Coordinates of C-alpha atoms in Angstrom, one line a residue:
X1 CA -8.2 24.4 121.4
X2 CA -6.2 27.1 120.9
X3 CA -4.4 28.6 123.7
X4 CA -5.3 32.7 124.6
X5 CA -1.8 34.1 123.5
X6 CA -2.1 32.6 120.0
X7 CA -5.6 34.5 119.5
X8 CA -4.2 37.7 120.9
X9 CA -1.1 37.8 118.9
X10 CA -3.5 37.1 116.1
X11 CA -5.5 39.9 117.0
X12 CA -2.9 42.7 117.6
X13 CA -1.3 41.8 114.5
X14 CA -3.9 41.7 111.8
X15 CA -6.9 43.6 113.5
X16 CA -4.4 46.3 114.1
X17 CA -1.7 46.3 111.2
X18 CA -2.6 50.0 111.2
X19 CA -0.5 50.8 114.1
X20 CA 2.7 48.6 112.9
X21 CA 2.2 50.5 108.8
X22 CA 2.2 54.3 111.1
X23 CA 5.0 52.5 113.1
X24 CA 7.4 52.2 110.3
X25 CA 5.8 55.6 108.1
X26 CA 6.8 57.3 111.6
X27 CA 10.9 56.5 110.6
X28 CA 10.6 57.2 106.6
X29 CA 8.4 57.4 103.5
X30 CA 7.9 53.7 102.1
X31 CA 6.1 51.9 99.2
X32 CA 3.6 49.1 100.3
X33 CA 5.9 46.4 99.1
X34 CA 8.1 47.4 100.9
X35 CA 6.1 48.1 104.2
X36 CA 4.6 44.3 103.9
X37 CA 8.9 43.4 103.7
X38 CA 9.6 45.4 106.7
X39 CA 6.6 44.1 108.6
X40 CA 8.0 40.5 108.4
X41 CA 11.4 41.3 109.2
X42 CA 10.7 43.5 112.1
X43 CA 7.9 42.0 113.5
X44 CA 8.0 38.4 112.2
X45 CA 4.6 38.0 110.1
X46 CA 3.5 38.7 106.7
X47 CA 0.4 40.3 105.1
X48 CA -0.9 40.1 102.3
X49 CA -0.5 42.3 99.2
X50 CA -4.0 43.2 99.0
X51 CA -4.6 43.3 102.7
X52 CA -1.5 46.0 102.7
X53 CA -3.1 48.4 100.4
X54 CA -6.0 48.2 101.8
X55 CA -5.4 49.3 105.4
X56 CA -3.4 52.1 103.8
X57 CA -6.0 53.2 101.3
X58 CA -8.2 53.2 104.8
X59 CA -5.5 55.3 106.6
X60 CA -5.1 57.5 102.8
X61 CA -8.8 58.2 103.2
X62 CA -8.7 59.0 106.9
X63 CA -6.0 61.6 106.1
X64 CA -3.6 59.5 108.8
X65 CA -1.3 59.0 105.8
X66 CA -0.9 60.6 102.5
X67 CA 0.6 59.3 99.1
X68 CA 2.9 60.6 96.4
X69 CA 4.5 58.8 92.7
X70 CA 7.8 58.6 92.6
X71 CA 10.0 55.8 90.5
X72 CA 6.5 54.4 89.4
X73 CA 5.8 53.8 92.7
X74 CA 3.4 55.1 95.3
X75 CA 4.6 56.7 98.2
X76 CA 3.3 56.8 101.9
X77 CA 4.0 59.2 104.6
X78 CA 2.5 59.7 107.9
X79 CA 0.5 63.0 108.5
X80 CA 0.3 64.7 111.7
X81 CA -3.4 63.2 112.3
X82 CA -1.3 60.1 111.8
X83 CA 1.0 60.9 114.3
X84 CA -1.7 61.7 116.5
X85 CA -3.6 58.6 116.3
X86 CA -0.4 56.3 116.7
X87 CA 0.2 58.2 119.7
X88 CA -3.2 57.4 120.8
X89 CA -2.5 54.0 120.6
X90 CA 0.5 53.7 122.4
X91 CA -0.8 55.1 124.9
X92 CA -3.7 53.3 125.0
X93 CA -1.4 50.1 125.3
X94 CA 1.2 51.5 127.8
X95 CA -1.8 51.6 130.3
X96 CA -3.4 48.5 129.6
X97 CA 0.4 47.0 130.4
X98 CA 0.5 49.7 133.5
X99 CA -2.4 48.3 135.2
X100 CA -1.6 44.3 134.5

């Protein structure tokens, strides 16, 4: 069986890789290579390549993040509807923590 804290780290981190991707857009315009990079090194898992661009073409189309080529490469930055949501969230976690 598996114990509670391994299914809620599981949770938090891929149900809601969202919130880490507007995390890092928050600090400066990155490429999804490099936001999966940053992901393991700051937070200590990986995702996927595909799974990457696919929560950011979700957030693209939400208008939470928008995109721009540079280099060959497309570019992701956090829009203030972005900002707004992120917000949201932490927020929405500060009080869960507030009222354990």
């Amino acid at each position: 069986m598996h114990e509670p804290i391994n299914r809620l780290e599981r949770k938090v981190r891929k149900e809601n890789l969202w919130i880490y991707i507007l995390t890092l857009l928050e600090k400066k315009e990155l490429y999804a290579f490099e936001i999966r990079d940053i992901i393991n090194k700051e937070f200590g898992f990986w995702i996927g390549n595909v799974t990457a661009y696919k929560v950011l073409y979700l957030l693209e189309q939400g208008k939470y993040v928008s995109s721009s080529l540079r280099h060959n490469k497309v570019y992701y930055k956090i829009t203030p509807a972005g900002r707004k949501q992120l917000r949201a969230a932490m927020n929405f976690f500060r009080d869960i923590l507030r009222r354990c």
